[in-house]
Coordinates of C-alpha atoms in Angstrom, one line a residue:
M1 CA 51.6 -85.4 27.4
N2 CA 49.4 -83.8 24.7
D3 CA 50.7 -82.6 21.3
R4 CA 50.5 -78.9 22.3
T5 CA 52.7 -79.5 25.4
L6 CA 55.3 -81.5 23.4
L7 CA 55.4 -78.7 20.7
H8 CA 56.0 -76.1 23.4
L9 CA 58.9 -78.1 24.9
L10 CA 60.5 -78.6 21.5
R11 CA 60.3 -74.9 20.8
A12 CA 61.8 -74.0 24.2
A13 CA 64.7 -76.5 24.0
P14 CA 67.0 -74.5 21.7
A15 CA 66.6 -71.3 23.8
A16 CA 67.2 -73.2 27.0
V17 CA 70.4 -74.7 25.5
A18 CA 71.6 -71.4 24.2
A19 CA 71.0 -69.7 27.6
A20 CA 72.8 -72.5 29.5
P21 CA 76.3 -71.3 30.7
V22 CA 79.1 -73.1 29.0
A23 CA 82.4 -74.0 30.7
R24 CA 85.5 -72.4 29.2
T25 CA 89.0 -73.9 29.0
G26 CA 91.9 -72.2 30.4
A27 CA 93.0 -71.3 26.9
Q28 CA 89.7 -69.7 26.1
A29 CA 89.7 -67.9 29.5
L30 CA 93.1 -66.5 28.5
L31 CA 91.7 -65.1 25.3
D32 CA 88.6 -63.7 27.1
A33 CA 90.9 -61.9 29.6
L34 CA 93.1 -60.4 26.8
V35 CA 90.0 -59.1 25.0
A36 CA 88.6 -57.8 28.3
G37 CA 91.9 -55.9 28.7
G38 CA 91.6 -54.2 25.4
V39 CA 94.0 -56.4 23.4
E40 CA 93.3 -56.7 19.7
V41 CA 96.6 -58.2 18.3
V42 CA 98.8 -61.1 19.4
F43 CA 102.2 -61.9 17.9
G44 CA 103.3 -65.5 18.1
Y45 CA 104.8 -68.7 16.9
P46 CA 103.1 -72.0 17.6
G47 CA 104.5 -75.1 19.3
G48 CA 103.3 -78.2 21.2
A49 CA 103.0 -76.5 24.6
V50 CA 100.6 -73.8 23.3
L51 CA 98.5 -75.9 20.9
P52 CA 95.4 -75.6 23.1
I53 CA 95.7 -71.8 22.9
Y54 CA 96.1 -71.9 19.1
D55 CA 93.1 -74.2 18.9
A56 CA 91.1 -71.5 20.8
L57 CA 92.5 -68.8 18.6
H58 CA 91.3 -70.5 15.5
D59 CA 87.7 -69.8 16.5
E60 CA 88.4 -66.4 18.1
T61 CA 87.2 -63.5 15.9
R62 CA 88.0 -60.8 18.4
L63 CA 91.8 -61.2 18.2
R64 CA 94.2 -60.9 15.3
H65 CA 97.2 -63.3 15.3
V66 CA 100.4 -62.2 13.5
L67 CA 102.6 -65.2 12.7
V68 CA 106.3 -64.4 12.9
R69 CA 109.5 -66.2 11.8
H70 CA 110.7 -66.9 15.3
E71 CA 110.1 -66.0 18.9
Q72 CA 112.6 -63.1 19.1
A73 CA 110.9 -61.5 16.1
A74 CA 107.6 -61.9 18.0
V75 CA 108.8 -59.7 20.8
H76 CA 110.4 -57.2 18.5
A77 CA 107.3 -57.0 16.4
A78 CA 105.2 -56.5 19.6
Q79 CA 107.6 -53.7 20.7
G80 CA 107.0 -51.9 17.4
Y81 CA 103.3 -52.3 17.8
A82 CA 103.5 -51.0 21.4
R83 CA 105.5 -48.0 20.4
A84 CA 103.2 -47.2 17.5
T85 CA 99.9 -47.6 19.3
G86 CA 100.6 -47.0 23.0
R87 CA 99.0 -50.3 23.8
P88 CA 100.9 -53.3 25.3
G89 CA 102.3 -55.8 22.8
V90 CA 101.2 -59.3 23.5
V91 CA 103.4 -62.3 22.6
L92 CA 102.5 -66.0 22.5
V93 CA 105.3 -68.6 22.4
T94 CA 105.8 -72.3 23.3
S95 CA 107.9 -73.8 26.1
G96 CA 111.6 -74.4 26.3
P97 CA 113.4 -72.9 23.3
G98 CA 110.3 -70.9 22.4
M99 CA 110.4 -69.1 25.7
S100 CA 114.2 -68.9 25.9
N101 CA 114.3 -67.3 22.4
T102 CA 112.3 -64.3 23.8
V103 CA 115.0 -63.3 26.2
T104 CA 116.8 -60.9 23.9
G105 CA 113.5 -59.1 23.0
L106 CA 112.4 -59.0 26.6
L107 CA 115.8 -57.5 27.6
D108 CA 115.4 -54.9 24.9
A109 CA 111.9 -54.0 26.0
M110 CA 113.1 -53.8 29.6
S111 CA 115.9 -51.5 28.7
D112 CA 113.6 -49.2 26.6
S113 CA 110.6 -49.4 29.0
V114 CA 108.2 -50.9 26.4
P115 CA 105.1 -52.6 27.6
I116 CA 105.1 -56.3 26.6
V117 CA 103.0 -59.2 27.9
C118 CA 104.7 -62.5 27.0
I119 CA 102.6 -65.7 27.4
A120 CA 104.8 -68.8 27.3
G121 CA 103.6 -72.4 27.2
Q122 CA 105.0 -74.8 29.7
V123 CA 105.0 -78.6 30.1
P124 CA 102.0 -80.1 32.1
T125 CA 102.2 -79.4 35.8
A126 CA 102.9 -83.0 36.7
L127 CA 106.1 -82.9 34.6
I128 CA 107.5 -79.6 35.9
G129 CA 110.9 -80.3 37.5
T130 CA 111.4 -83.6 35.7
D131 CA 113.4 -82.3 32.7
A132 CA 110.5 -83.1 30.5
F133 CA 110.8 -82.5 26.7
Q134 CA 111.3 -78.8 26.1
E135 CA 110.9 -77.9 29.8
C136 CA 112.8 -74.9 31.0
D137 CA 112.8 -72.6 34.1
A138 CA 110.8 -69.8 32.4
L139 CA 110.5 -67.8 35.6
G140 CA 114.2 -68.0 36.4
L141 CA 115.2 -67.2 32.8
S142 CA 112.9 -64.2 32.5
R143 CA 113.3 -62.8 36.0
P144 CA 116.2 -60.5 35.1
V145 CA 114.5 -59.2 31.9
T146 CA 111.0 -58.6 33.1
R147 CA 109.3 -56.3 35.6
W148 CA 107.2 -59.2 36.9
N149 CA 106.6 -62.8 36.1
A150 CA 104.3 -65.6 37.4
Q151 CA 103.3 -69.2 36.7
I152 CA 99.6 -70.0 36.4
R153 CA 98.8 -72.7 38.9
S154 CA 95.1 -73.3 38.1
A155 CA 92.7 -72.4 35.3
A156 CA 90.7 -70.2 37.7
E157 CA 93.8 -67.9 38.0
V158 CA 94.1 -67.2 34.3
A159 CA 91.9 -64.1 34.0
P160 CA 93.2 -62.3 37.2
L161 CA 96.8 -63.0 36.4
V162 CA 96.4 -61.8 32.8
A163 CA 94.8 -58.6 34.2
K164 CA 97.6 -58.2 36.6
A165 CA 100.2 -58.7 33.8
L166 CA 98.5 -56.0 31.6
A167 CA 98.4 -53.6 34.5
I168 CA 102.0 -54.0 35.6
A169 CA 103.2 -53.8 32.0
T170 CA 101.5 -50.5 31.3
T171 CA 101.5 -48.5 34.6
G172 CA 104.2 -46.6 36.3
R173 CA 107.4 -47.3 34.3
P174 CA 106.3 -49.5 31.4
G175 CA 108.1 -52.8 30.7
P176 CA 107.8 -56.5 29.9
V177 CA 106.1 -59.2 32.0
L178 CA 105.8 -62.9 31.5
L179 CA 103.2 -65.6 32.3
D180 CA 104.2 -69.2 32.3
F181 CA 101.2 -71.3 31.3
P182 CA 101.3 -75.2 31.8
K183 CA 99.7 -77.1 28.9
D184 CA 97.3 -79.1 31.1
L185 CA 95.8 -75.9 32.6
Q186 CA 95.2 -74.6 29.1
Q187 CA 93.0 -77.6 28.6
A188 CA 91.4 -77.6 32.0
L189 CA 87.8 -76.4 32.3
V190 CA 86.9 -73.2 34.2
A191 CA 83.4 -73.4 35.8
P192 CA 81.0 -71.1 33.9
A193 CA 80.4 -68.9 37.0
A194 CA 84.1 -68.7 37.7
A195 CA 84.9 -67.8 34.1
T196 CA 82.3 -65.0 34.2
D197 CA 83.5 -63.6 37.5
A198 CA 87.2 -63.8 36.3
V199 CA 86.5 -61.8 33.2
A200 CA 84.6 -59.2 35.3
T201 CA 87.6 -59.1 37.7
S202 CA 90.0 -58.6 34.8
R203 CA 88.0 -55.6 33.5
R204 CA 88.3 -54.0 36.9
L205 CA 92.0 -54.7 37.2
V206 CA 93.1 -53.5 33.8
P207 CA 93.4 -49.7 33.7
P208 CA 91.4 -48.1 30.9
A209 CA 94.1 -45.5 30.4
P210 CA 97.7 -44.8 31.6
V211 CA 97.5 -44.4 35.3
R212 CA 99.1 -41.4 37.0
D213 CA 99.8 -43.4 40.1
R214 CA 102.1 -41.0 42.0
A215 CA 101.2 -37.7 43.5
V216 CA 103.5 -34.9 42.5
P217 CA 105.7 -33.8 45.5
R218 CA 105.0 -30.1 45.6
R219 CA 107.8 -29.3 48.0
R220 CA 110.3 -30.8 45.6
V221 CA 108.8 -28.9 42.7
A222 CA 109.2 -25.7 44.6
E223 CA 112.9 -26.5 45.2
A224 CA 113.3 -27.3 41.5
A225 CA 111.7 -24.0 40.5
A226 CA 114.1 -22.1 42.8
L227 CA 117.1 -23.8 41.3
I228 CA 116.0 -23.0 37.8
R229 CA 115.5 -19.3 38.6
E230 CA 119.0 -19.1 40.1
A231 CA 120.7 -20.8 37.2
R232 CA 122.6 -19.0 34.5
R233 CA 123.9 -22.0 32.5
P234 CA 120.9 -24.4 32.6
V235 CA 120.4 -27.4 30.3
F236 CA 117.1 -29.3 29.9
Y237 CA 117.9 -33.0 29.3
G238 CA 115.0 -35.3 28.4
G239 CA 114.6 -39.0 27.6
G240 CA 112.3 -41.8 26.7
G241 CA 110.1 -41.2 29.8
L242 CA 108.7 -38.2 28.0
I243 CA 107.6 -40.3 25.0
N244 CA 106.3 -43.1 27.2
A245 CA 104.2 -40.5 29.2
G246 CA 102.5 -39.4 26.0
D247 CA 101.6 -36.3 24.2
A248 CA 100.6 -34.4 27.4
A249 CA 104.1 -34.8 28.8
C250 CA 105.9 -33.8 25.5
D251 CA 103.6 -30.8 25.2
A252 CA 104.4 -29.7 28.8
W253 CA 108.2 -30.3 28.1
R254 CA 108.1 -28.1 25.0
R255 CA 106.3 -25.3 26.9
L256 CA 108.7 -25.5 29.8
V257 CA 111.8 -25.3 27.5
K258 CA 110.3 -22.4 25.5
R259 CA 109.2 -20.5 28.6
T260 CA 112.7 -20.6 30.1
G261 CA 114.6 -19.9 26.8
A262 CA 117.2 -22.5 27.9
P263 CA 118.9 -25.1 25.7
C264 CA 117.4 -28.5 25.3
T265 CA 118.9 -31.9 24.6
L266 CA 117.2 -35.3 24.2
T267 CA 118.5 -38.9 24.3
L268 CA 117.8 -41.2 21.4
M269 CA 114.7 -42.6 23.2
G270 CA 113.5 -39.0 23.7
L271 CA 113.7 -37.8 20.2
G272 CA 110.5 -36.1 19.1
A273 CA 109.7 -34.6 22.5
F274 CA 111.1 -31.3 21.3
P275 CA 111.3 -30.1 17.7
A276 CA 114.8 -30.5 16.2
S277 CA 114.2 -27.4 14.0
D278 CA 114.0 -25.1 17.1
P279 CA 117.0 -22.9 17.8
Q280 CA 117.0 -24.1 21.5
W281 CA 117.6 -27.7 20.3
L282 CA 121.3 -28.7 20.8
G283 CA 121.1 -32.2 19.3
M284 CA 121.6 -35.5 21.1
P285 CA 124.0 -35.8 24.0
G286 CA 126.6 -38.5 24.6
M287 CA 129.0 -40.5 22.4
H288 CA 126.7 -40.3 19.4
G289 CA 125.7 -36.7 20.1
T290 CA 126.8 -33.2 19.1
L291 CA 129.7 -31.2 20.5
E292 CA 127.4 -28.4 21.7
A293 CA 125.2 -30.8 23.6
N294 CA 128.0 -32.5 25.4
L295 CA 130.0 -29.3 26.2
A296 CA 126.8 -27.6 27.4
L297 CA 126.1 -30.5 29.8
H298 CA 129.7 -30.4 30.9
G299 CA 129.7 -26.6 31.5
A300 CA 126.2 -26.3 32.9
D301 CA 125.4 -25.0 36.3
L302 CA 122.0 -26.8 36.4
I303 CA 120.8 -29.9 34.6
V304 CA 117.0 -30.6 34.6
C305 CA 116.7 -34.2 33.7
V306 CA 113.2 -35.6 32.9
G307 CA 112.5 -39.2 31.9
A308 CA 116.2 -40.0 31.2
R309 CA 118.6 -42.1 33.3
F310 CA 122.0 -40.6 33.0
D311 CA 123.1 -43.5 30.9
D312 CA 126.9 -44.2 30.6
R313 CA 126.7 -43.4 26.9
V314 CA 125.7 -39.9 27.9
T315 CA 127.8 -39.3 31.0
G316 CA 131.1 -41.0 30.1
R317 CA 133.3 -41.0 33.1
L318 CA 131.0 -40.3 36.0
E319 CA 133.6 -38.5 38.1
G320 CA 134.0 -36.0 35.3
F321 CA 130.4 -35.5 34.3
A322 CA 128.9 -32.0 34.7
P323 CA 131.2 -31.2 37.6
H324 CA 129.7 -27.8 38.3
A325 CA 126.1 -28.5 37.8
K326 CA 123.3 -29.0 40.3
K327 CA 120.8 -31.6 39.1
I328 CA 117.1 -32.0 39.2
H329 CA 115.8 -35.5 38.2
V330 CA 112.1 -36.2 37.4
D331 CA 111.3 -39.9 36.9
V332 CA 108.3 -42.2 37.6
D333 CA 110.8 -45.0 38.7
A334 CA 112.3 -44.1 42.0
A335 CA 115.0 -46.7 41.5
E336 CA 116.5 -44.6 38.6
I337 CA 117.0 -41.5 40.7
G338 CA 120.4 -41.4 42.2
K339 CA 121.3 -44.7 40.7
R340 CA 124.3 -43.3 38.7
V341 CA 124.5 -39.6 39.4
A342 CA 123.8 -37.9 42.7
V343 CA 121.0 -35.3 42.3
D344 CA 120.0 -32.2 44.3
V345 CA 116.2 -32.4 43.8
P346 CA 114.6 -35.8 43.2
I347 CA 111.0 -35.8 41.9
V348 CA 109.4 -39.2 41.8
A349 CA 106.3 -38.7 39.6
D350 CA 104.8 -39.1 36.2
C351 CA 106.4 -36.6 33.7
A352 CA 103.2 -34.9 32.6
P353 CA 101.8 -33.8 36.0
A354 CA 105.3 -33.0 37.3
L355 CA 106.1 -30.7 34.4
E356 CA 102.7 -29.0 34.7
A357 CA 103.4 -28.4 38.4
L358 CA 106.8 -27.0 37.5
L359 CA 105.4 -24.7 34.9
E360 CA 102.9 -23.4 37.5
A361 CA 105.7 -22.9 40.1
L362 CA 107.9 -21.0 37.7
G363 CA 105.3 -18.6 36.5
D364 CA 105.5 -16.6 33.2
A365 CA 109.0 -15.3 33.4
P366 CA 111.6 -17.5 35.2
F367 CA 114.6 -15.4 34.0
A368 CA 115.2 -11.7 33.8
A369 CA 115.8 -10.4 30.3
G370 CA 119.3 -11.2 29.1
A371 CA 120.1 -13.6 32.0
L372 CA 121.1 -16.4 29.6
D373 CA 122.8 -14.3 26.9
A374 CA 126.3 -15.2 27.9
W375 CA 125.4 -18.8 28.0
W376 CA 123.9 -18.8 24.5
T377 CA 126.9 -16.9 23.2
Q378 CA 129.2 -19.7 24.5
I379 CA 126.9 -22.3 23.0
G380 CA 127.0 -20.4 19.7
R381 CA 130.8 -20.8 19.6
W382 CA 130.5 -24.6 20.1
R383 CA 127.8 -24.8 17.4
A384 CA 130.1 -22.9 15.0
E385 CA 132.4 -26.0 15.1
R386 CA 129.7 -27.9 13.1
S387 CA 130.6 -31.2 14.7
L388 CA 128.4 -33.2 12.4
A389 CA 129.6 -31.7 9.1

């Protein structure tokens, strides 16, 4: 070998090394998949069963980690982040008490439809089922308080399962999900080709924006429009589903209420979907609400419920709730329709397109001039009581 050949090989060696694919650990594959899904912030509290993930986080510049005081705080902080940004909140906790301490936060996120992805460490796979130190049945504990959960069984599953978790948390009715991640799989190597393919798969599986995953049932919308035109004591009752569906849904809701000239009430989770300064606003309904909102619901001949769930704090005794009212219920979650209150027109669809379809079906003037005057006169009498004074 002459000197020129040797010099050429020495110069080429660094480039060849840099170009060579490098195997990734399961922990690194997890972070890669989160980044591929658009995650920028992780809320967490370290422990022994997630140390490989924290080691990987130490060198990861694409993610910001927020250290909290305890695991419940991690979920609540992630909830606040999700509400403020519209992105899923991501939580990282250790096994056993780390995971079990998330249950209160997960239940809160489940009740309020907040997208959370909780990643919980687990004892090594060989020790699962042996009552190992800080082992717990993470899937069993989290099943009632999550939309979906799964245990990672191989390092190659990490990216696809993370992508699936992000998709489930953010599409349809948002909510929390949980991944149980054994420690030995966090340390296991993912073949370079498999790691690249997995990240590419995760990019395809994670939706880039909220998915309008249900077609609007036009026949039901037509039935709803007909009921609205016939009503003389209508009330529009909205909830957190409007907020979760975004600005487009809230804008359509405001236009619908203004076009009809009917009174509007919103649950605590729906506040902000309609301006509280508007004369059509009645205040909140239910045990923490106003006299006029509650009596309007009780005396209505039609309730148009969008993104709310007829909670017991609103209805009180079901047998006495709105006894003379027909009911239209729009919700992305079919399980909520008819769950507590029988409805006349169920519409299973995302709020925004459903409201736009309803606006189109109603046209410019749903009611004749003066059609709701008697109703507003009665509401004015209830308002004069000044129930909150």
